[in-house]
Amino acid sequence: VWPTRNQLSTYTAVVLVFVGFIIVVVSAFDLVLTKIVFWVFG
């Protein structure tokens, strides 16, 4: 069973938005963790 072109574009958009969101969350977490480590250890 293959998805229709409309379903495929919808799924692709959802995946891209989700991946972008995960990248933003991980980057923010990394930035905060880096600031904390530099603050603690100088």
mmCIF file with all atom_site columns, C-alpha atoms in Angstrom:
data_model
loop_
_atom_site.group_PDB
_atom_site.id
_atom_site.type_symbol
_atom_site.label_atom_id
_atom_site.label_alt_id
_atom_site.label_comp_id
_atom_site.label_asym_id
_atom_site.label_entity_id
_atom_site.label_seq_id
_atom_site.pdbx_PDB_ins_code
_atom_site.Cartn_x
_atom_site.Cartn_y
_atom_site.Cartn_z
_atom_site.occupancy
_atom_site.B_iso_or_equiv
_atom_site.pdbx_formal_charge
_atom_site.auth_seq_id
_atom_site.auth_comp_id
_atom_site.auth_asym_id
_atom_site.auth_atom_id
_atom_site.pdbx_PDB_model_num
ATOM 1  C CA . VAL A 1 1  ? 0.000  0.000  0.000  1.00 0.00 ? 1  VAL A CA 1
ATOM 2  C CA . TRP A 1 2  ? 1.500  3.297  -1.109 1.00 0.00 ? 2  TRP A CA 1
ATOM 3  C CA . PRO A 1 3  ? 0.528  6.724  0.248  1.00 0.00 ? 3  PRO A CA 1
ATOM 4  C CA . THR A 1 4  ? -1.052 9.212  -2.090 1.00 0.00 ? 4  THR A CA 1
ATOM 5  C CA . ARG A 1 5  ? 0.925  12.264 -3.181 1.00 0.00 ? 5  ARG A CA 1
ATOM 6  C CA . ASN A 1 6  ? -1.047 14.406 -0.713 1.00 0.00 ? 6  ASN A CA 1
ATOM 7  C CA . GLN A 1 7  ? -0.355 12.040 2.180  1.00 0.00 ? 7  GLN A CA 1
ATOM 8  C CA . LEU A 1 8  ? 3.302  11.849 1.224  1.00 0.00 ? 8  LEU A CA 1
ATOM 9  C CA . SER A 1 9  ? 3.725  15.627 1.233  1.00 0.00 ? 9  SER A CA 1
ATOM 10 C CA . THR A 1 10 ? 1.876  15.869 4.556  1.00 0.00 ? 10 THR A CA 1
ATOM 11 C CA . TYR A 1 11 ? 4.026  13.183 6.169  1.00 0.00 ? 11 TYR A CA 1
ATOM 12 C CA . THR A 1 12 ? 7.187  14.783 4.788  1.00 0.00 ? 12 THR A CA 1
ATOM 13 C CA . ALA A 1 13 ? 6.211  18.175 6.207  1.00 0.00 ? 13 ALA A CA 1
ATOM 14 C CA . VAL A 1 14 ? 5.403  16.653 9.602  1.00 0.00 ? 14 VAL A CA 1
ATOM 15 C CA . VAL A 1 15 ? 8.735  14.825 9.737  1.00 0.00 ? 15 VAL A CA 1
ATOM 16 C CA . LEU A 1 16 ? 10.701 17.929 8.732  1.00 0.00 ? 16 LEU A CA 1
ATOM 17 C CA . VAL A 1 17 ? 8.945  20.084 11.333 1.00 0.00 ? 17 VAL A CA 1
ATOM 18 C CA . PHE A 1 18 ? 9.473  17.431 14.005 1.00 0.00 ? 18 PHE A CA 1
ATOM 19 C CA . VAL A 1 19 ? 13.170 17.052 13.153 1.00 0.00 ? 19 VAL A CA 1
ATOM 20 C CA . GLY A 1 20 ? 13.604 20.832 13.196 1.00 0.00 ? 20 GLY A CA 1
ATOM 21 C CA . PHE A 1 21 ? 11.917 21.011 16.595 1.00 0.00 ? 21 PHE A CA 1
ATOM 22 C CA . ILE A 1 22 ? 14.184 18.280 17.980 1.00 0.00 ? 22 ILE A CA 1
ATOM 23 C CA . ILE A 1 23 ? 17.260 20.102 16.633 1.00 0.00 ? 23 ILE A CA 1
ATOM 24 C CA . VAL A 1 24 ? 16.174 23.315 18.378 1.00 0.00 ? 24 VAL A CA 1
ATOM 25 C CA . VAL A 1 25 ? 15.502 21.503 21.678 1.00 0.00 ? 25 VAL A CA 1
ATOM 26 C CA . VAL A 1 26 ? 18.821 19.630 21.633 1.00 0.00 ? 26 VAL A CA 1
ATOM 27 C CA . SER A 1 27 ? 20.750 22.778 20.673 1.00 0.00 ? 27 SER A CA 1
ATOM 28 C CA . ALA A 1 28 ? 19.133 24.778 23.478 1.00 0.00 ? 28 ALA A CA 1
ATOM 29 C CA . PHE A 1 29 ? 19.851 21.993 25.976 1.00 0.00 ? 29 PHE A CA 1
ATOM 30 C CA . ASP A 1 30 ? 23.476 21.851 24.812 1.00 0.00 ? 30 ASP A CA 1
ATOM 31 C CA . LEU A 1 31 ? 23.850 25.626 25.128 1.00 0.00 ? 31 LEU A CA 1
ATOM 32 C CA . VAL A 1 32 ? 22.415 25.661 28.659 1.00 0.00 ? 32 VAL A CA 1
ATOM 33 C CA . LEU A 1 33 ? 24.533 22.690 29.730 1.00 0.00 ? 33 LEU A CA 1
ATOM 34 C CA . THR A 1 34 ? 27.661 24.357 28.326 1.00 0.00 ? 34 THR A CA 1
ATOM 35 C CA . LYS A 1 35 ? 26.916 27.579 30.241 1.00 0.00 ? 35 LYS A CA 1
ATOM 36 C CA . ILE A 1 36 ? 26.372 25.612 33.469 1.00 0.00 ? 36 ILE A CA 1
ATOM 37 C CA . VAL A 1 37 ? 29.597 23.625 33.043 1.00 0.00 ? 37 VAL A CA 1
ATOM 38 C CA . PHE A 1 38 ? 31.638 26.767 32.357 1.00 0.00 ? 38 PHE A CA 1
ATOM 39 C CA . TRP A 1 39 ? 30.004 28.501 35.349 1.00 0.00 ? 39 TRP A CA 1
ATOM 40 C CA . VAL A 1 40 ? 30.755 25.567 37.689 1.00 0.00 ? 40 VAL A CA 1
ATOM 41 C CA . PHE A 1 41 ? 34.278 24.756 36.495 1.00 0.00 ? 41 PHE A CA 1
ATOM 42 C CA . GLY A 1 42 ? 35.328 28.226 35.369 1.00 0.00 ? 42 GLY A CA 1
#
